[in-house]
CSV table of C-alpha atoms and ligand atoms in Angstrom, one decimal:
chain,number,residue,atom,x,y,z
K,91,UNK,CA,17.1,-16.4,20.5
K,92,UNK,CA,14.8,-13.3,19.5
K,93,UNK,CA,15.6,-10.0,19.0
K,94,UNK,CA,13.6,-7.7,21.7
K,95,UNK,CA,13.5,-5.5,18.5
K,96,UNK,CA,11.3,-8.1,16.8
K,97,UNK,CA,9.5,-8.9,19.8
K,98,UNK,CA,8.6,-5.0,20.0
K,99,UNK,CA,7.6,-5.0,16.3
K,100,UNK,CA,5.2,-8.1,16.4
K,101,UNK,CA,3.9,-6.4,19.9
K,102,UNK,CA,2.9,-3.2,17.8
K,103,UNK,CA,2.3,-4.6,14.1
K,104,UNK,CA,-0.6,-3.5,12.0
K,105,UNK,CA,0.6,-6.2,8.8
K,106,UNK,CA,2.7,-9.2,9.1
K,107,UNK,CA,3.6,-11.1,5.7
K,108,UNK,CA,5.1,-14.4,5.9
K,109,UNK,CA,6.8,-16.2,3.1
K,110,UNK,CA,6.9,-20.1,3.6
K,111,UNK,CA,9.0,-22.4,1.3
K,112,UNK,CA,9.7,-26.5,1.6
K,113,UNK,CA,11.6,-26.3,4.9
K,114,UNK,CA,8.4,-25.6,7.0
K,115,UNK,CA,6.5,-28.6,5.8
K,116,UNK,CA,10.1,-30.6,6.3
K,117,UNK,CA,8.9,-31.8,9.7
K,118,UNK,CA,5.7,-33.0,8.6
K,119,UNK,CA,7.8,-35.4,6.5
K,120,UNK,CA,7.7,-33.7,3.2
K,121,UNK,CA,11.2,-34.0,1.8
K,122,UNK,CA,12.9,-30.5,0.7
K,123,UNK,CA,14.4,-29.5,-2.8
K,124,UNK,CA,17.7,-28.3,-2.1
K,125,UNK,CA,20.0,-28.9,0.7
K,126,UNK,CA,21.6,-31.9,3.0
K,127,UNK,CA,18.3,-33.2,3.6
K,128,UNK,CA,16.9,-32.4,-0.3
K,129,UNK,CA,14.2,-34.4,-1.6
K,130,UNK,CA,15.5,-35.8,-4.8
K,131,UNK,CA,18.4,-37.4,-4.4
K,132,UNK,CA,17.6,-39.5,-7.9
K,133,UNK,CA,15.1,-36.5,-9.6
K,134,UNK,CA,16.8,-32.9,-9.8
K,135,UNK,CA,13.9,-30.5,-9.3
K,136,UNK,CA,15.0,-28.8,-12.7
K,137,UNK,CA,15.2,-31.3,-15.1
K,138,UNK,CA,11.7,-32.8,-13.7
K,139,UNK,CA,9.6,-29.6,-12.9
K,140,UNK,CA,9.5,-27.9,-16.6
K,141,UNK,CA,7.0,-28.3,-19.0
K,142,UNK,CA,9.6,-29.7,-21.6
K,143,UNK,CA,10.4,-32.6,-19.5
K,144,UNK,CA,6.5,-32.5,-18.9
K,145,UNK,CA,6.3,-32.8,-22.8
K,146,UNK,CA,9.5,-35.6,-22.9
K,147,UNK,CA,8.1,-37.8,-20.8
K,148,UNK,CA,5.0,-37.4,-18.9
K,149,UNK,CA,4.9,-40.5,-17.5
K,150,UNK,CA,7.9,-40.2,-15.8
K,151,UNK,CA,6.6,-36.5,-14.6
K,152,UNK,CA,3.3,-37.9,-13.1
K,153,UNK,CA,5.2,-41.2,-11.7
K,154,UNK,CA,7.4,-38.5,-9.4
K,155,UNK,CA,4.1,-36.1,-8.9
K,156,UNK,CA,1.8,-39.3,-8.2
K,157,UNK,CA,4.5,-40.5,-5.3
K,158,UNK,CA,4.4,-37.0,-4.3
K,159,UNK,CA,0.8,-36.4,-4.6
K,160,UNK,CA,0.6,-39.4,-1.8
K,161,UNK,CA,3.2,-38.9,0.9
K,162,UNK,CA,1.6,-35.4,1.2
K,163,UNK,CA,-1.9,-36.9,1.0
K,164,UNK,CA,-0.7,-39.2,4.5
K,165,UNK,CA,1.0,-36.2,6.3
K,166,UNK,CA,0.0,-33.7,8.9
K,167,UNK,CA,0.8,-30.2,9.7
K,168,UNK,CA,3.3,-29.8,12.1
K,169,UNK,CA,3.7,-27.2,14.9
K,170,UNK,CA,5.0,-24.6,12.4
K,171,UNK,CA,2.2,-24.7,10.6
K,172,UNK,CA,-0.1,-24.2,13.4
K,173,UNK,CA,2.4,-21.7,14.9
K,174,UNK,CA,1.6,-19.5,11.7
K,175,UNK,CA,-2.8,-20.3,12.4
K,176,UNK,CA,-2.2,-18.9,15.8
K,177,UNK,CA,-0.6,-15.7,14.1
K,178,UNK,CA,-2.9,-15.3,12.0
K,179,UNK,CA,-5.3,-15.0,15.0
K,180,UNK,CA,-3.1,-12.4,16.7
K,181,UNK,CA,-2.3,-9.8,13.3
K,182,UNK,CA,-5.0,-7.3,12.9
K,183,UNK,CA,-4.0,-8.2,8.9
K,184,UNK,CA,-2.3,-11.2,8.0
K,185,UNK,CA,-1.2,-12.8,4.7
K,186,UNK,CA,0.6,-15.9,3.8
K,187,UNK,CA,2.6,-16.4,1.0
K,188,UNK,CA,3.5,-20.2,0.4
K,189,UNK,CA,5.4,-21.6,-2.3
K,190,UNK,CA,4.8,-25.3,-1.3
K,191,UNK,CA,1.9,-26.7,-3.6
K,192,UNK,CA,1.2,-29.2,-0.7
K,193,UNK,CA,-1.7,-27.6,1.0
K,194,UNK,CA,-0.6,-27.5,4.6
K,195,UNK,CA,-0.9,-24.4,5.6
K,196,UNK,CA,-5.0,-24.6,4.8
K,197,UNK,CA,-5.2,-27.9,6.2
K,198,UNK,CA,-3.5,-26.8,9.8
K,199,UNK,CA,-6.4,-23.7,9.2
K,200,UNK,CA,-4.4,-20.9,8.0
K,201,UNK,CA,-7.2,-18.4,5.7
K,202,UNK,CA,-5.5,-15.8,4.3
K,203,UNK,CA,-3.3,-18.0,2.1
K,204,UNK,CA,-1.5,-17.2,-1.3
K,205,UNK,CA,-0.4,-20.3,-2.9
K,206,UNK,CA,2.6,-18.8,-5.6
K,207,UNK,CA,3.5,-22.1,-7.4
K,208,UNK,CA,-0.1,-23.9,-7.3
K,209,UNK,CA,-1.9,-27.1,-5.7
K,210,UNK,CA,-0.3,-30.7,-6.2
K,211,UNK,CA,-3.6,-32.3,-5.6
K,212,UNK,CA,-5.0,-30.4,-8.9
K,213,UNK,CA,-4.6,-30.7,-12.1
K,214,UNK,CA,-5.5,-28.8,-15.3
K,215,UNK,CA,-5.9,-29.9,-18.8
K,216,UNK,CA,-3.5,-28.3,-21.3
K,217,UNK,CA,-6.0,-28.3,-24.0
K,218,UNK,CA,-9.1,-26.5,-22.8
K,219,UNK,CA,-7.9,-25.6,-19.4
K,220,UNK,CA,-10.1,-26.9,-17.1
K,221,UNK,CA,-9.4,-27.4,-13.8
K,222,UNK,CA,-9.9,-31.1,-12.1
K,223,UNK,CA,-9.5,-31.8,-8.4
K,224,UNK,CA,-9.9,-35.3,-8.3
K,225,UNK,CA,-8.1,-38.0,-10.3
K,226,UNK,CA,-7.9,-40.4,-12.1
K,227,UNK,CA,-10.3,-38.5,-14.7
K,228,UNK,CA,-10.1,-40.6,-18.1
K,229,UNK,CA,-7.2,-42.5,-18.0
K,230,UNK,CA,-5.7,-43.5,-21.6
K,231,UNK,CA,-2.8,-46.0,-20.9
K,232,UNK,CA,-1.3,-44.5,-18.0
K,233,UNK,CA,-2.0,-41.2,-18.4
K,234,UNK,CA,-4.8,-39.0,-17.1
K,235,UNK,CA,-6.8,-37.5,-19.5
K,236,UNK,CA,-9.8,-34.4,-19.5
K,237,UNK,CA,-13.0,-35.6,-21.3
K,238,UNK,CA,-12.1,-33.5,-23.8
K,239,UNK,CA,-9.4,-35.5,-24.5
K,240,UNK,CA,-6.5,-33.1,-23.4
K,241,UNK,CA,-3.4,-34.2,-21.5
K,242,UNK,CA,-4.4,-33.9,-18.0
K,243,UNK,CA,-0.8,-32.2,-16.0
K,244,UNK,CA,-0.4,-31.1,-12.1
K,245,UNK,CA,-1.6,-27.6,-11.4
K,246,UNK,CA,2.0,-26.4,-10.7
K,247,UNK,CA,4.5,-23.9,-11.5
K,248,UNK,CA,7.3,-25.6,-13.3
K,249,UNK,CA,10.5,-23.6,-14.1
K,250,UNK,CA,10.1,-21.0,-17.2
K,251,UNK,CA,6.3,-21.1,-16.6
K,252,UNK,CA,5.0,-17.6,-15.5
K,253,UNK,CA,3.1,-17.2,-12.0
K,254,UNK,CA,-0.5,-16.6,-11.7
K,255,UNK,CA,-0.3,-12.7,-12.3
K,256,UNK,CA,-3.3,-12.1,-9.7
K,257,UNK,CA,-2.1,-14.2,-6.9
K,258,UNK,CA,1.8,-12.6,-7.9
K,259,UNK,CA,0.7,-8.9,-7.8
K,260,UNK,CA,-1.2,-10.0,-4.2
K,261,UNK,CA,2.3,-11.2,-2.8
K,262,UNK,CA,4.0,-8.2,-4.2
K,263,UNK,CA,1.6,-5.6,-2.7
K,264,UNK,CA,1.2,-7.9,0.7
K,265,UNK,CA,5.3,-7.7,0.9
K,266,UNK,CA,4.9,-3.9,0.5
K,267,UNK,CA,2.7,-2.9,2.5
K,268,UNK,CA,3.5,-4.9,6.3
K,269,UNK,CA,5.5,-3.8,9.2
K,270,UNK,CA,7.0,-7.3,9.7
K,271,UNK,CA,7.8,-9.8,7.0
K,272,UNK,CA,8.8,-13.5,8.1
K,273,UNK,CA,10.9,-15.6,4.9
K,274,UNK,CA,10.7,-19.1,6.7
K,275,UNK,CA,12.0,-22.7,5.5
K,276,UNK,CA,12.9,-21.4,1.8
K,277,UNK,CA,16.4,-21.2,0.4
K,278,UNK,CA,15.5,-18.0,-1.3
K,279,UNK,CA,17.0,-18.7,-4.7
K,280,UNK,CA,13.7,-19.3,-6.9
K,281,UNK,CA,12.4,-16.0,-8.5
K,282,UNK,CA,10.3,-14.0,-8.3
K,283,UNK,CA,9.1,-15.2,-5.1
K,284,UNK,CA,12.7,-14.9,-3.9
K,285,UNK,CA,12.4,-11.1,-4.4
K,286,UNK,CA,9.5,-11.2,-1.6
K,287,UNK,CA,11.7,-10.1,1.5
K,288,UNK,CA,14.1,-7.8,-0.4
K,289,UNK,CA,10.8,-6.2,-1.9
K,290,UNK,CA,8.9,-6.0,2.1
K,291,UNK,CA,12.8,-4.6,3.2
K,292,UNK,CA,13.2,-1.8,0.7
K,293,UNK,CA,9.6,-0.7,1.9
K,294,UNK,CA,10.2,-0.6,5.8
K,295,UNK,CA,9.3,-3.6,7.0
K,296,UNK,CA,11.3,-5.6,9.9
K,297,UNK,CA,12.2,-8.9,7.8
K,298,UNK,CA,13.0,-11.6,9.5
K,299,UNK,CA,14.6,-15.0,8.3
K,300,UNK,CA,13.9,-18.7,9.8
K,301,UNK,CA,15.5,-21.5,8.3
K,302,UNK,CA,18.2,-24.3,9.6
K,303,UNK,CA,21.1,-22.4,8.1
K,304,UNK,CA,22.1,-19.3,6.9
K,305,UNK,CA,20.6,-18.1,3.0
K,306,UNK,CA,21.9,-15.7,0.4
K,307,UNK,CA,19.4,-13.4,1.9
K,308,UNK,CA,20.5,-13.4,5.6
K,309,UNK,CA,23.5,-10.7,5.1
K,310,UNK,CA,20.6,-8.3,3.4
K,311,UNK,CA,17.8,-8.5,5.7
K,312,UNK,CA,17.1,-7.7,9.9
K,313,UNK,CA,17.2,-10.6,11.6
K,314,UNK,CA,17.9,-14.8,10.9
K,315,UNK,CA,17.0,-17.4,13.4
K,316,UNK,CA,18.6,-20.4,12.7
K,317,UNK,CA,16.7,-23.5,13.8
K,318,UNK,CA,13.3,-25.6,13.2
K,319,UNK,CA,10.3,-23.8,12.2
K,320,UNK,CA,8.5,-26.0,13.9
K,321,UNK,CA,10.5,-25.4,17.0
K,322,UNK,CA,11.6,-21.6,16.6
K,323,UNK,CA,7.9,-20.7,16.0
K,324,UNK,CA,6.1,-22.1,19.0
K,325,UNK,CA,8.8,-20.5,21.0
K,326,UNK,CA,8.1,-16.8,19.2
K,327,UNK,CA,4.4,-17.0,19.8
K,328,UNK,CA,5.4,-18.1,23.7
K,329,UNK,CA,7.9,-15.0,23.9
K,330,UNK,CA,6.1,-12.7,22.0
K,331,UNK,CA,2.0,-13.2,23.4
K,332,UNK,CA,2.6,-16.0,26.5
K,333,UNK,CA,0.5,-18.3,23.9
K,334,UNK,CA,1.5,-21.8,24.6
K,335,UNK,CA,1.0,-24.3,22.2
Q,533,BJW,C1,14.3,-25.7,7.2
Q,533,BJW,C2,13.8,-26.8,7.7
Q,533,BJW,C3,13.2,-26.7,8.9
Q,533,BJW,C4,14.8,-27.4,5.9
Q,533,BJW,N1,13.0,-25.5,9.5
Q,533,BJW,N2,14.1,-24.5,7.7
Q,533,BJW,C5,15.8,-14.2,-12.2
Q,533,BJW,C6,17.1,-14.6,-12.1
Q,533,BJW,C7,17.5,-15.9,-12.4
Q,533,BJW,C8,16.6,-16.8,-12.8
Q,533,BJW,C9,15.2,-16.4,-12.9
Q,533,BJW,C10,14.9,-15.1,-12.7
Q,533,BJW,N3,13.6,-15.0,-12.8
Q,533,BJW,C11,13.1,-16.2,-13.2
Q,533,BJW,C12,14.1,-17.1,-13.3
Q,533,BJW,C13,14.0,-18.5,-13.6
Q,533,BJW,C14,13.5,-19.4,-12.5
Q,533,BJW,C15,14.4,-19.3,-11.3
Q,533,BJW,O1,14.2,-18.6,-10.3
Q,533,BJW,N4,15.5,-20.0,-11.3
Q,533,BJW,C16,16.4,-20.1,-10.2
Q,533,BJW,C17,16.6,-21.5,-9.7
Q,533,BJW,C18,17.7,-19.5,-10.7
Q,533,BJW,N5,12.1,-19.0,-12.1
Q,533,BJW,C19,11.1,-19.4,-12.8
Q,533,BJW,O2,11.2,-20.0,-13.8
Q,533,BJW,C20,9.7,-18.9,-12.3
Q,533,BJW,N6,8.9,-18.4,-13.4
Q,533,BJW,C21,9.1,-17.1,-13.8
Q,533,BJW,O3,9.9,-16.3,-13.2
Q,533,BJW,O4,8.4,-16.8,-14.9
Q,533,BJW,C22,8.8,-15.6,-15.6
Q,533,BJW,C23,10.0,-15.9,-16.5
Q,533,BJW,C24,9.9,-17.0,-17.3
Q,533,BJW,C25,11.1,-17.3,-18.1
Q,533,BJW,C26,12.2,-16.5,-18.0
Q,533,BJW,C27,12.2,-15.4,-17.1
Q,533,BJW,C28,11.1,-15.1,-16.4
Q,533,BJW,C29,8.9,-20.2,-11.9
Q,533,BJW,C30,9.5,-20.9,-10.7
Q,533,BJW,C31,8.6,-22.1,-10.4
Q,533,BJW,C32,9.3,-22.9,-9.3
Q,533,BJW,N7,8.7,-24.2,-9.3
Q,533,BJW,C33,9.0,-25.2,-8.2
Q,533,BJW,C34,8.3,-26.5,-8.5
Q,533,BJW,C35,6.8,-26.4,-8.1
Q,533,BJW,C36,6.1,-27.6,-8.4
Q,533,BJW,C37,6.5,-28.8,-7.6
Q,533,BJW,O5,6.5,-28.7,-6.3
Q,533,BJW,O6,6.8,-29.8,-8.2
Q,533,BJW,O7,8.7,-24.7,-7.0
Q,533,BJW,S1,10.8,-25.5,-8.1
Q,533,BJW,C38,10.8,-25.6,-6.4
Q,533,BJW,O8,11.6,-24.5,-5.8
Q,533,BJW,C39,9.4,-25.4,-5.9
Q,533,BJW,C40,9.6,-24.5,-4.7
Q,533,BJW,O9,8.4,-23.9,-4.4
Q,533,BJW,C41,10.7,-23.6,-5.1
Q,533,BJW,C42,11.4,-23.0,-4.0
Q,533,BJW,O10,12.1,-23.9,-3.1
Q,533,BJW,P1,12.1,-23.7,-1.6
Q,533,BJW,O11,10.7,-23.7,-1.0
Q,533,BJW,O12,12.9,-22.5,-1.2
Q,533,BJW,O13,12.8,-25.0,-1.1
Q,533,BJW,P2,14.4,-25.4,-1.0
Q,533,BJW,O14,14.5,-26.8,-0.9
Q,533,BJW,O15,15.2,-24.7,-1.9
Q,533,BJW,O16,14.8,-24.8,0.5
Q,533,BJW,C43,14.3,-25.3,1.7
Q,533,BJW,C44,15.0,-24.5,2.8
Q,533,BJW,O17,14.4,-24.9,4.0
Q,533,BJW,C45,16.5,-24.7,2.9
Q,533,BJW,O18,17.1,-23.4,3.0
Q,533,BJW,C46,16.7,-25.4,4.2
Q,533,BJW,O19,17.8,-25.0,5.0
Q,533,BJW,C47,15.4,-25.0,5.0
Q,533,BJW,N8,14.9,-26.0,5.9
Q,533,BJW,N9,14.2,-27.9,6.9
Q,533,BJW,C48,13.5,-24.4,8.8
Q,533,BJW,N10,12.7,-27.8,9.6
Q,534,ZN,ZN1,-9.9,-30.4,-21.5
């Protein structure tokens, strides 16, 4: 299944940088974007996560984001997730680079954690800015509200809307400077976090690709393992440091 090249390079790694995307919190029972098994079926991901649709019809953004915000509130990591705390452990430098907003990988105990596209379980007002972790704030018919009276909207990253430039430039520099870099569970199509493994590849690194079938990355980069990551992983950590899980 592995590479005894990639089991050498995790063996002797100073820096491993792993990019996670929906497909690792898939077997938790958080529903994908994209793909056979993709999330909305009804919602496209692109006409719902934008700030004009936001704008539109926020009730009908915070109906989908509310639904959202409680599936992921009644889930649990899953062995991919605590494949990745076990990792974490072993690296003499870690970082990981999630674009899920659900907050899996902290609650499974990951640390080093860079979360590119934001919490779901925040929000922020678009008046004054403030960020609020638990809602309902003030509610004015059925929307949420800051008590300064801005509309209240999900700390996310919606299409069009630029990344948190600190938390970006971390990512970029993490991808650049590690021996082995892991793209697991992501289709790789969204920029800029899509530019991740190309970026860790052009610099050296081993990249390595785990996902249930084959991306538009896979001809570009080392190595693709095709399977769960919440299968695939357990057995790396076995074959690589005899760790079961
Ligand atoms: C399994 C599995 C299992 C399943 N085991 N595997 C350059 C070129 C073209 C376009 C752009 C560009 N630069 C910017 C853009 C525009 C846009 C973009 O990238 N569009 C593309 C779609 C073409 N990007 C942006 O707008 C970004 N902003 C930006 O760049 O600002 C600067 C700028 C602004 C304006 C103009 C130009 C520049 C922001 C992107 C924000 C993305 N936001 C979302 C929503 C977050 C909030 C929410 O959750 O509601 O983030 S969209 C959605 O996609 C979400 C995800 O994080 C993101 C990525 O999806 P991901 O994680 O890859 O999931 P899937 O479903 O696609 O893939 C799952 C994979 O798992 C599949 O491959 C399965 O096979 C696999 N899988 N089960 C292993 N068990
Ligand atoms: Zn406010």
């Amino acid at each position: 299944m592995f590479s005894s090249q990639l089991i050498k390079a995790l063996k002797i790694l100073k820096k491993l940088t792993v990019l996670t995307g929906a497909g690792i919190s898939a077997e938790s029972g958080v529903p994908t974007f994209r793909g056979e098994e993709g999330l909305w079926k009804k919602f496209r991901p692109e006409e719902l996560a934008n700030v004009n649709a936001f704008m539109k019809n926020p009730q009908l953004v915070w109906e989908w984001y509310d639904y959202r915000k409680k599936l992921i509130s009644e889930v649990r990591p899953n062995p991919g997730h605590d494949a990745l705390v076990k990792m974490e452990a072993f690296a003499p430098e870690f970082c990981l680079i999630t674009q899920n907003v659900d907050g899996l990988h902290r609650k499974a105990g990951s640390i080093n954690i860079l979360e590119l596209h934001g919490n779901i379980m925040r929000s922020r007002c678009m008046e004054c800015g403030v960020f609020i972790d638990s809602l309902p704030s003030v509610m004015k018919g059925d929307l949420p509200h800051c008590q300064c009276g801005g509309l209240l909207r999900p700390d996310v990253v919606w299409y069009g809307e630029m990344l948190n430039q600190d938390i970006l430039h971390s990512a970029f520099r993490a991808a650049e400077t590690c021996d082995v870099f892991f793209s697991i569970g992501t289709s790789a199509v969204v920029q800029p976090a899509a530019s991740l493994p190309m970026v860790a590849k052009q610099a050296g690194a081993f990249v390595v690709e785990i996902n249930m079938e084959p991306t538009i990355i896979s001809d570009r980069i080392d190595e693709t393992v095709l399977g769960l990551s919440g299968e695939v992983l357990p057995k790396l950590l076995k074959d690589t440091w005899h760790i079961e899980m």
